[in-house]
PDB file of N, CA and C in Angstrom:
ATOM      1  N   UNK A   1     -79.130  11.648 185.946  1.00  0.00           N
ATOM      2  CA  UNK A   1     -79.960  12.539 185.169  1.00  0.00           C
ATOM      3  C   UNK A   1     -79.246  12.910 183.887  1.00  0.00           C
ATOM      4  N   UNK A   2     -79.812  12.889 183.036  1.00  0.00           N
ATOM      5  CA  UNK A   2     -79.571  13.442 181.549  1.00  0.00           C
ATOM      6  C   UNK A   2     -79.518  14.881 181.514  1.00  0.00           C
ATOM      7  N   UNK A   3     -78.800  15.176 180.759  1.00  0.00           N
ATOM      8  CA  UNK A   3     -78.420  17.192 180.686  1.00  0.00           C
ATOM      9  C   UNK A   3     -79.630  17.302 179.817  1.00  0.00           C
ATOM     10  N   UNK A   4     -80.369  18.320 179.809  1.00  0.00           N
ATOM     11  CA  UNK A   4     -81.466  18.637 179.182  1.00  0.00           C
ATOM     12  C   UNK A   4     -81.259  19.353 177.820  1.00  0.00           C
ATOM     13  N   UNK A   5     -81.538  19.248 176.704  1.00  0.00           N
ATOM     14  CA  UNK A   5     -80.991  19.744 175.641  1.00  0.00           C
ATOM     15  C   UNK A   5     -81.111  20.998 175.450  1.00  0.00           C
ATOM     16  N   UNK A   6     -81.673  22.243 176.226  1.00  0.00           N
ATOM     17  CA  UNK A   6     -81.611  22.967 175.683  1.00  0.00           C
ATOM     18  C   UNK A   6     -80.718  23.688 176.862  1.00  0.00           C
ATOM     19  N   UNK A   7     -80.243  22.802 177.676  1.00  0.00           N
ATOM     20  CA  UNK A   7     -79.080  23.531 178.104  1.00  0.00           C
ATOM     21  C   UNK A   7     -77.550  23.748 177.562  1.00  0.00           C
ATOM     22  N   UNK A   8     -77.535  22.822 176.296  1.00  0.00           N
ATOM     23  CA  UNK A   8     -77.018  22.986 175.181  1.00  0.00           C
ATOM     24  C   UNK A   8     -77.081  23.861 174.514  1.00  0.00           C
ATOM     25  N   UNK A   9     -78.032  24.654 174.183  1.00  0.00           N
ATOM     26  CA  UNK A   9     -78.662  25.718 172.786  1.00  0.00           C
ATOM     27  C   UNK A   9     -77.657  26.985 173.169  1.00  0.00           C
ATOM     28  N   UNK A  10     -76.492  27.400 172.280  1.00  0.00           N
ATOM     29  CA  UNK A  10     -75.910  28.675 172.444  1.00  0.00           C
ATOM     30  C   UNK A  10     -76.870  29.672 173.173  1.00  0.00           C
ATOM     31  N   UNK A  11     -77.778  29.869 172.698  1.00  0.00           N
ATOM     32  CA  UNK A  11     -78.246  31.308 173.229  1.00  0.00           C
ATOM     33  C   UNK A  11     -78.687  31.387 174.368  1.00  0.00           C
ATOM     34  N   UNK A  12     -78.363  29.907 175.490  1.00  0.00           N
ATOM     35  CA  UNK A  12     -78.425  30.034 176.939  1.00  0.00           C
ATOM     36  C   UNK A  12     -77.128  29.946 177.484  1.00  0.00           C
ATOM     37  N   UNK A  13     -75.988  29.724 176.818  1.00  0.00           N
ATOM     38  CA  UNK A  13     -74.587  29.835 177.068  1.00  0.00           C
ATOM     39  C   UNK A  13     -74.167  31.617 177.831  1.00  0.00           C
ATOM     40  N   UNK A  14     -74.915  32.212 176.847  1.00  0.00           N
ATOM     41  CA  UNK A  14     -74.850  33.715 177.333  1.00  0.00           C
ATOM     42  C   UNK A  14     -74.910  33.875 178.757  1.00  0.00           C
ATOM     43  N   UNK A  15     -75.940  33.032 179.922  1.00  0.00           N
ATOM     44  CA  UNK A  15     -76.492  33.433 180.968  1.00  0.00           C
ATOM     45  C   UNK A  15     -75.109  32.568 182.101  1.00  0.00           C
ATOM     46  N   UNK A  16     -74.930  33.890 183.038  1.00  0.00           N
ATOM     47  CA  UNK A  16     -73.877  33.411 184.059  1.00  0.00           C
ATOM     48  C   UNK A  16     -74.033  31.828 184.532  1.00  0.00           C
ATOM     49  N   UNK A  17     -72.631  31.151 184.531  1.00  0.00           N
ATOM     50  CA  UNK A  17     -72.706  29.653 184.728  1.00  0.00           C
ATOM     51  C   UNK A  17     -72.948  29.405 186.300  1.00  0.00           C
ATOM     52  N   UNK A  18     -73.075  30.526 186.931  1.00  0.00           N
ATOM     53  CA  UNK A  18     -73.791  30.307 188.449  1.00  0.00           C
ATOM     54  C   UNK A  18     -75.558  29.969 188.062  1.00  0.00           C
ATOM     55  N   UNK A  19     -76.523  30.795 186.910  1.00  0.00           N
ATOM     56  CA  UNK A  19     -77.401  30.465 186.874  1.00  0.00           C
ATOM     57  C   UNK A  19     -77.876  29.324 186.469  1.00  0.00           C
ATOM     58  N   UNK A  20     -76.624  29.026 185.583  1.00  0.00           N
ATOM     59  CA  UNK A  20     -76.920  27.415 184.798  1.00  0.00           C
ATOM     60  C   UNK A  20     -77.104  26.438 185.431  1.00  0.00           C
ATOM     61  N   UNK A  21     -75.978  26.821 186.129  1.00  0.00           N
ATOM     62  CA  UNK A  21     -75.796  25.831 187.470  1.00  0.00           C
ATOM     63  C   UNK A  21     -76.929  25.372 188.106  1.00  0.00           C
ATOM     64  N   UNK A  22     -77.758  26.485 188.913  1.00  0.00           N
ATOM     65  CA  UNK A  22     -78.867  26.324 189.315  1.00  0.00           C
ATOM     66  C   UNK A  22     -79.891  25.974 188.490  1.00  0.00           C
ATOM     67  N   UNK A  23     -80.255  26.169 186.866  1.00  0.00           N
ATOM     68  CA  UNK A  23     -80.934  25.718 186.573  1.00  0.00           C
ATOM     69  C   UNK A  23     -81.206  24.371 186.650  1.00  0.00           C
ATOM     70  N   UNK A  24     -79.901  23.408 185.918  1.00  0.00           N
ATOM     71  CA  UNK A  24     -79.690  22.283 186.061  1.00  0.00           C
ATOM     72  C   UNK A  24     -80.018  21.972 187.410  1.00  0.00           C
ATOM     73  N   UNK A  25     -79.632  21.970 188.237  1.00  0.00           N
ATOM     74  CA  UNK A  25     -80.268  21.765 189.655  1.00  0.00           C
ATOM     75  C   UNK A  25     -81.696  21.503 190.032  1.00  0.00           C
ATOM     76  N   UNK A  26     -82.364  22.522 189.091  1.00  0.00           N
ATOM     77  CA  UNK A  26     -84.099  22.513 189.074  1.00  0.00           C
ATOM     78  C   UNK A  26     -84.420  21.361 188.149  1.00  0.00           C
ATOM     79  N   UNK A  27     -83.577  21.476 187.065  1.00  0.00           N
ATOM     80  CA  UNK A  27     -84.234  20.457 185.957  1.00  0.00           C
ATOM     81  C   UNK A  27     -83.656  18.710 186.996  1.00  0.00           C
ATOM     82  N   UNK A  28     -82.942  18.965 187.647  1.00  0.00           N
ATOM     83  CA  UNK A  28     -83.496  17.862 187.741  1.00  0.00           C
ATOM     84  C   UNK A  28     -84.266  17.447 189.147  1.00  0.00           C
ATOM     85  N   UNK A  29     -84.622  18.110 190.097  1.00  0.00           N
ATOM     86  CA  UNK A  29     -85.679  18.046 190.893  1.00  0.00           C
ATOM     87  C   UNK A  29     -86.981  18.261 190.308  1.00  0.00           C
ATOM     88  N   UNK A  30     -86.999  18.321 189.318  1.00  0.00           N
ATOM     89  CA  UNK A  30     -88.382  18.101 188.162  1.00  0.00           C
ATOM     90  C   UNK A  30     -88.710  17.534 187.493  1.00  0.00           C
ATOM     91  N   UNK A  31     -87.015  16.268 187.369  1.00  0.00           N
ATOM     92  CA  UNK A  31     -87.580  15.249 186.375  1.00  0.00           C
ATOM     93  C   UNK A  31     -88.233  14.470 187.059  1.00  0.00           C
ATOM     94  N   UNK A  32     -89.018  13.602 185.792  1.00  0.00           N
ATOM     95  CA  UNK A  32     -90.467  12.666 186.359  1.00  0.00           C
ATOM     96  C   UNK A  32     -91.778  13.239 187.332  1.00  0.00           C
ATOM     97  N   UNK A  33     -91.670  14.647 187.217  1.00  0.00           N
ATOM     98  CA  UNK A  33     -92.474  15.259 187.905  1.00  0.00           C
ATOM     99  C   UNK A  33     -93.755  15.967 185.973  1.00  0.00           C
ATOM    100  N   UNK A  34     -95.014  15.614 186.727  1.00  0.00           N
ATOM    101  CA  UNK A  34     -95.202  16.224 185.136  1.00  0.00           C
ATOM    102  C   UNK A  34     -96.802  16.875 185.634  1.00  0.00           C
ATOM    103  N   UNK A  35     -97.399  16.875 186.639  1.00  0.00           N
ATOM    104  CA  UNK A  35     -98.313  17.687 187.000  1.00  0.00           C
ATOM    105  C   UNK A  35     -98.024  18.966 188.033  1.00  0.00           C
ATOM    106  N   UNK A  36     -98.824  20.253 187.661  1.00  0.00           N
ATOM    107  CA  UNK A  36     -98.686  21.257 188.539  1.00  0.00           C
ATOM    108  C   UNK A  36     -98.438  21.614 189.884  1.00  0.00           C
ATOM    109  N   UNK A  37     -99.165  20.283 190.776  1.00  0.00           N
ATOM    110  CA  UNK A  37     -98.902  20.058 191.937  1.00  0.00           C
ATOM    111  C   UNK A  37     -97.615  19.382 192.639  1.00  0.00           C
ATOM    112  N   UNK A  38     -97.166  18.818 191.400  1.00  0.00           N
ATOM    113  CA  UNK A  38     -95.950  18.466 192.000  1.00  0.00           C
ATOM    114  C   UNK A  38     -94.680  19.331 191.354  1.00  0.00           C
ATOM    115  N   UNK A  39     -95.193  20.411 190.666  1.00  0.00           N
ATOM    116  CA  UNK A  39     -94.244  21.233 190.252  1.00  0.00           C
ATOM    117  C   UNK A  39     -94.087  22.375 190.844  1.00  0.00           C
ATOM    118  N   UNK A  40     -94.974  22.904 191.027  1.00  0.00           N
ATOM    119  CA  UNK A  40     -94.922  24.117 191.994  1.00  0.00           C
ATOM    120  C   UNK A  40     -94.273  24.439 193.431  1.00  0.00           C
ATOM    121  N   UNK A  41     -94.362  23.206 194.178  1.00  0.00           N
ATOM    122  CA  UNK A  41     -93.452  23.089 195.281  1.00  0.00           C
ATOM    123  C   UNK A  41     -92.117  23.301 195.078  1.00  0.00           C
ATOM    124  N   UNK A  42     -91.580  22.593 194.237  1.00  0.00           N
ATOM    125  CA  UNK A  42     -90.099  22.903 193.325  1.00  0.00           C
ATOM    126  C   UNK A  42     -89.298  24.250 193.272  1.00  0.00           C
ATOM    127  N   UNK A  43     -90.524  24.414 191.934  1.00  0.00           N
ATOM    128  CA  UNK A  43     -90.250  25.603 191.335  1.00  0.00           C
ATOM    129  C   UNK A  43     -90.212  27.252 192.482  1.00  0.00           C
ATOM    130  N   UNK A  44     -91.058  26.877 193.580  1.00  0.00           N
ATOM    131  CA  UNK A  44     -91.214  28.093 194.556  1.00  0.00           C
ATOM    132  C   UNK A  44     -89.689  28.151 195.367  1.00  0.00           C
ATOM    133  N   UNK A  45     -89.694  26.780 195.979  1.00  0.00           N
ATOM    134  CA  UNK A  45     -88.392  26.693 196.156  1.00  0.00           C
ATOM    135  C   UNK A  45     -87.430  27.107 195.918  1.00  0.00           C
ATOM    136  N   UNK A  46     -87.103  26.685 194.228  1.00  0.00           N
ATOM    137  CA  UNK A  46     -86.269  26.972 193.840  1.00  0.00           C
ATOM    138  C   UNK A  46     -85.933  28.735 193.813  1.00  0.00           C
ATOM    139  N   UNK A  47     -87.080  29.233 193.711  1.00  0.00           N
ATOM    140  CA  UNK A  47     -86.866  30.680 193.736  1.00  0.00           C
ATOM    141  C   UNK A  47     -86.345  31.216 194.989  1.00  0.00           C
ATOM    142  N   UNK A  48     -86.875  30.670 195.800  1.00  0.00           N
ATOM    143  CA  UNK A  48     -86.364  31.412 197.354  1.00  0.00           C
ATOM    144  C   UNK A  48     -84.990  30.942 197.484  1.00  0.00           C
ATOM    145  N   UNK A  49     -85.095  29.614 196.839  1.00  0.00           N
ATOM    146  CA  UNK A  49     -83.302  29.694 197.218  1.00  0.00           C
ATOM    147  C   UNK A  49     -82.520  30.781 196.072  1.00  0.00           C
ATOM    148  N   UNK A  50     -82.921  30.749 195.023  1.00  0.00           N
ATOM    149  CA  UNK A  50     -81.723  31.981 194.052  1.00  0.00           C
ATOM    150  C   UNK A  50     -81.959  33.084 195.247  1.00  0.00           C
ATOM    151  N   UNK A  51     -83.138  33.953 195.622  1.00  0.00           N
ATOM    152  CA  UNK A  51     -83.020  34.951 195.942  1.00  0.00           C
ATOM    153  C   UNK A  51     -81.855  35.018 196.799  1.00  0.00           C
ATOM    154  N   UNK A  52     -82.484  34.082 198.007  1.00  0.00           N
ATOM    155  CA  UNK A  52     -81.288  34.063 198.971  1.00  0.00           C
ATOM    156  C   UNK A  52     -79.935  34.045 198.649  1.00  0.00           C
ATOM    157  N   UNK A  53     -79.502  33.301 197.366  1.00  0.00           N
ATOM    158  CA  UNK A  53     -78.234  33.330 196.716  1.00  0.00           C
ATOM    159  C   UNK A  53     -77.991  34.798 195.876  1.00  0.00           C
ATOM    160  N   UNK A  54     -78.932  35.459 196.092  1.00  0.00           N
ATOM    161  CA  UNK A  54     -78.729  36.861 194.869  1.00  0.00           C
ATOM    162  C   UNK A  54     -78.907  36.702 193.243  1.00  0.00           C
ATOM    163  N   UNK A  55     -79.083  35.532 193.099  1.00  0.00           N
ATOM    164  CA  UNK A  55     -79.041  34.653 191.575  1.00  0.00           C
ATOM    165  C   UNK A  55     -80.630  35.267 191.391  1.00  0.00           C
ATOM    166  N   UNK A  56     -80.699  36.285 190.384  1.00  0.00           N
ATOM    167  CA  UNK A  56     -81.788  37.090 189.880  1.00  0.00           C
ATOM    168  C   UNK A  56     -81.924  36.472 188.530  1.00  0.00           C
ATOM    169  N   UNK A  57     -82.826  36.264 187.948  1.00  0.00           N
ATOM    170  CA  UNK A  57     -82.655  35.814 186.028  1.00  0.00           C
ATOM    171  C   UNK A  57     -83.763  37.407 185.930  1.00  0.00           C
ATOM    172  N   UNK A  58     -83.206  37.713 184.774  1.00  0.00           N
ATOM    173  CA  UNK A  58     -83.397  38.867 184.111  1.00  0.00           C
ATOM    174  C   UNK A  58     -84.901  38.059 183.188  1.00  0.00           C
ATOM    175  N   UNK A  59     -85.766  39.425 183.084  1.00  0.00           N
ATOM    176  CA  UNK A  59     -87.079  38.830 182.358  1.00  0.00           C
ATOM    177  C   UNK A  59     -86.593  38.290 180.726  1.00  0.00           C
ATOM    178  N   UNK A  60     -85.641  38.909 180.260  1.00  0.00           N
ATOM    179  CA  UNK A  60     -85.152  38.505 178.943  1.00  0.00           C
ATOM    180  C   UNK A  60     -84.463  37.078 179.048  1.00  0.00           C
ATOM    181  N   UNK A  61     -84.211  36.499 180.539  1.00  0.00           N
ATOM    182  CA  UNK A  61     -83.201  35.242 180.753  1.00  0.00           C
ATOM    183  C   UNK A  61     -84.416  34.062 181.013  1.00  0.00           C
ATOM    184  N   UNK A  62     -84.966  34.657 181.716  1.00  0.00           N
ATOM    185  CA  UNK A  62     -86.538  33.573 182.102  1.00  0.00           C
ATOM    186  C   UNK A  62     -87.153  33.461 180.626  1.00  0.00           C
ATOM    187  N   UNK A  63     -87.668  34.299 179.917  1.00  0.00           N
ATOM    188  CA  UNK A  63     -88.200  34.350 178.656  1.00  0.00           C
ATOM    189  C   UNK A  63     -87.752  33.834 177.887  1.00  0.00           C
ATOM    190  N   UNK A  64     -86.348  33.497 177.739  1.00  0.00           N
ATOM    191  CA  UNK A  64     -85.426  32.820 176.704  1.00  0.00           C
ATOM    192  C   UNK A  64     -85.572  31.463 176.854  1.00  0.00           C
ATOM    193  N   UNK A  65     -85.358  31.020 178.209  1.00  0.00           N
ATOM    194  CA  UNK A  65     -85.396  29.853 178.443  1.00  0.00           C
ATOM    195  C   UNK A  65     -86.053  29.110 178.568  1.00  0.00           C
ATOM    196  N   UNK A  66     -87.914  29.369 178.803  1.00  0.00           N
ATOM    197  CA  UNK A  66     -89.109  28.710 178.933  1.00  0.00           C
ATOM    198  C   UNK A  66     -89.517  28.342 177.109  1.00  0.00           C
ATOM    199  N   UNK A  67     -88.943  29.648 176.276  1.00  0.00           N
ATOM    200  CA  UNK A  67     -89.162  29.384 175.342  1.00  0.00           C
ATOM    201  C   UNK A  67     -88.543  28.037 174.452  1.00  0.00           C
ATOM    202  N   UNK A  68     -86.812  28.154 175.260  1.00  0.00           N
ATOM    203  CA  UNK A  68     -85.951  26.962 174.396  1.00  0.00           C
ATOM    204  C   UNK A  68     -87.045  25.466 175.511  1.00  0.00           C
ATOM    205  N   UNK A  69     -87.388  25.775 176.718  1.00  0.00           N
ATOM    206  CA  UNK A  69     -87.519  24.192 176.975  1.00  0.00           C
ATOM    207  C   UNK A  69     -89.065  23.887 176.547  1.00  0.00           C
ATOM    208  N   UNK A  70     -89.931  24.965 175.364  1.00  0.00           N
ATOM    209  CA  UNK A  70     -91.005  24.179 174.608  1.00  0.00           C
ATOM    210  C   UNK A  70     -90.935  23.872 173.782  1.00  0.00           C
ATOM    211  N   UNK A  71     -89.849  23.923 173.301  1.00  0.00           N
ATOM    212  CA  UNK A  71     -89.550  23.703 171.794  1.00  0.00           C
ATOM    213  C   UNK A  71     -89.376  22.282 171.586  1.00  0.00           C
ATOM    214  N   UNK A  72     -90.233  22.166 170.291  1.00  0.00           N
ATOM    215  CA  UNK A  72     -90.562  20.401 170.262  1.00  0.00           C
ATOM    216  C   UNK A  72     -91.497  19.703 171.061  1.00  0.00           C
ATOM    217  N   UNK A  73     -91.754  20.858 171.813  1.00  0.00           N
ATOM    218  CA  UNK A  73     -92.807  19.888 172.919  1.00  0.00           C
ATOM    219  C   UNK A  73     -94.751  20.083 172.272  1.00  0.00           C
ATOM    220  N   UNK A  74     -95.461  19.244 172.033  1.00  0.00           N
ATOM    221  CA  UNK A  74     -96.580  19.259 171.379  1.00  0.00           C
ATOM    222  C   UNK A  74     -97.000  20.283 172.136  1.00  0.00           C
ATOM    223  N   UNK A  75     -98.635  20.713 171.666  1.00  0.00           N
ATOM    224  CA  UNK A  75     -99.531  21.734 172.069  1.00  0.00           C
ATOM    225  C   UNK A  75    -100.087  21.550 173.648  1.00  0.00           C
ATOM    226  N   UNK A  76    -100.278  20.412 173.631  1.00  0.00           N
ATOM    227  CA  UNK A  76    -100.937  20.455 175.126  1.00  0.00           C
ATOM    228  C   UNK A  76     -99.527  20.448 176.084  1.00  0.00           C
ATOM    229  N   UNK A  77     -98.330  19.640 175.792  1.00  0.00           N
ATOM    230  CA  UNK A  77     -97.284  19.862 176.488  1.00  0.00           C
ATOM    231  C   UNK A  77     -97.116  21.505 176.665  1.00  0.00           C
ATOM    232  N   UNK A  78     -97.085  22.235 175.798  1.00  0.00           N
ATOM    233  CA  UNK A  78     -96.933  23.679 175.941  1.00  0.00           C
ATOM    234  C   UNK A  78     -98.087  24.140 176.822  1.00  0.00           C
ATOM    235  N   UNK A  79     -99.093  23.985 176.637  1.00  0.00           N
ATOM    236  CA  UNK A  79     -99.998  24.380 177.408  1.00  0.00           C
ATOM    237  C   UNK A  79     -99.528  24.346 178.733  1.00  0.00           C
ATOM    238  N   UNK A  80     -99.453  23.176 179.302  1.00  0.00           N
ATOM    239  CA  UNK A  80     -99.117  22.781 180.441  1.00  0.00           C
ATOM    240  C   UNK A  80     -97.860  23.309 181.347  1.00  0.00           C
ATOM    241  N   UNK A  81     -97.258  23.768 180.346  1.00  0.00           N
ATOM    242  CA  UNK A  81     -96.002  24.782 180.786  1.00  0.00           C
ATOM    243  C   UNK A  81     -96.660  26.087 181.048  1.00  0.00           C
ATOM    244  N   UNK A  82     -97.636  25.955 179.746  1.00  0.00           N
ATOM    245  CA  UNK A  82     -97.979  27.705 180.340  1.00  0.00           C
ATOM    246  C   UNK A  82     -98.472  28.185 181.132  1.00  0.00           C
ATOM    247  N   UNK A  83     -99.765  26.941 181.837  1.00  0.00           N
ATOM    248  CA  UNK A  83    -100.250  27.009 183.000  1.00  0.00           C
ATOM    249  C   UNK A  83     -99.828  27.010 184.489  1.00  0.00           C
ATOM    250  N   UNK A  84     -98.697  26.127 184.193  1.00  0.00           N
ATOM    251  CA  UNK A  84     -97.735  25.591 185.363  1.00  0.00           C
ATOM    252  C   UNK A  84     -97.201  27.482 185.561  1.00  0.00           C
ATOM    253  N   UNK A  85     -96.739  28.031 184.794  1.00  0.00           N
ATOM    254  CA  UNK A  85     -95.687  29.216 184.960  1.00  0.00           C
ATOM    255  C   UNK A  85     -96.747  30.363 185.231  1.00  0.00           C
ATOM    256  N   UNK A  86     -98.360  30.479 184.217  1.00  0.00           N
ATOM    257  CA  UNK A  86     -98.907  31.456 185.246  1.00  0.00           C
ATOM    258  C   UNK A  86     -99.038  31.165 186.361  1.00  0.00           C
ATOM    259  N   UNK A  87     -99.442  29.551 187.130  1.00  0.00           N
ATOM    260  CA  UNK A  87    -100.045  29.421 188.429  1.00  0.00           C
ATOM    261  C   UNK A  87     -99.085  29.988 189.420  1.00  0.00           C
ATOM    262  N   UNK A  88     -97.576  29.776 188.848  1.00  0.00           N
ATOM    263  CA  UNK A  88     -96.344  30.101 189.628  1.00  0.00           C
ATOM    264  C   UNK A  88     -96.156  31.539 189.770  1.00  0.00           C
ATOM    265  N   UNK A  89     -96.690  32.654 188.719  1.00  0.00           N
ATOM    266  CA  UNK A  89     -96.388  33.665 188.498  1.00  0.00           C
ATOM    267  C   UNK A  89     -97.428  34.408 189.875  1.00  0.00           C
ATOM    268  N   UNK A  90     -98.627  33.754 189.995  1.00  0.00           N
ATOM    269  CA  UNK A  90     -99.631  34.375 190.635  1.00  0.00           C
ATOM    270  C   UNK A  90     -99.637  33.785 192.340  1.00  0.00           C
ATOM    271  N   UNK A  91     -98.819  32.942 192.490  1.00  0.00           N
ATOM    272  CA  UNK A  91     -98.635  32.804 193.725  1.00  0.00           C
ATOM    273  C   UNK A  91     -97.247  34.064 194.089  1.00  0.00           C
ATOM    274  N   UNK A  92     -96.154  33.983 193.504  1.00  0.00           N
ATOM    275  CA  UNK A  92     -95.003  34.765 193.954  1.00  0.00           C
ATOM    276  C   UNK A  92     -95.703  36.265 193.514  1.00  0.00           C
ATOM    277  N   UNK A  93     -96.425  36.989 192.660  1.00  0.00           N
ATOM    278  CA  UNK A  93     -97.153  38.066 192.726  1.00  0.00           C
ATOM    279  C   UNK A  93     -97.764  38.049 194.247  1.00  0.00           C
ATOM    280  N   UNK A  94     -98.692  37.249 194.808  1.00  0.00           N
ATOM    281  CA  UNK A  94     -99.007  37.256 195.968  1.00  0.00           C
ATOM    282  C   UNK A  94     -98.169  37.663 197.124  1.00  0.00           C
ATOM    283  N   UNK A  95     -96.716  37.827 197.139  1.00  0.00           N
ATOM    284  CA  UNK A  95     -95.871  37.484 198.272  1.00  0.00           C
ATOM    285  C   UNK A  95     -95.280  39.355 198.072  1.00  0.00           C
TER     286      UNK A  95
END
């Protein structure tokens, strides 16, 4: 797997290298994955495991980072992020 470039971008350097860690981890159980259904399984995952690890991202750390991984990405690519992250938002609201 390729390091994702915006795990490069200083202004995610800030966030503890335990979270990075795990991010990278997600990014790449997501590569070649590019519809909702196969993202969401992931992404839920992935959350229950930080919790269980105590690995919390702060709303300013989630916000930072959805923003660096649209960048460059066309309109409907963004879209598709944005949809993917409410559908995700409204299932873990559920719980």
């Amino acid at each position: 797997m390729n390091t994702p470039e915006w795990f490069y971008d200083e202004r995610v350097q800030k966030i503890a290298p335990e979270k990075l860690k795990l991010l990278m981890s997600l990014a790449q159980q997501l590569e070649g994955k590019s519809s909702q259904k196969e993202m969401l399984p992931v992404l839920m995952g992935a959350a229950v495991s930080a919790s269980r690890r105590g690995l919390n991202f702060t709303r300013e750390e989630f916000d930072l980072i959805f923003r660096i991984m649209k960048e460059g990405k066309s309109a409907e690519e963004q879209a598709q992020m944005d949809r993917t992250l409410e559908q995700a938002q409204q299932l873990f609201s559920k719980r």
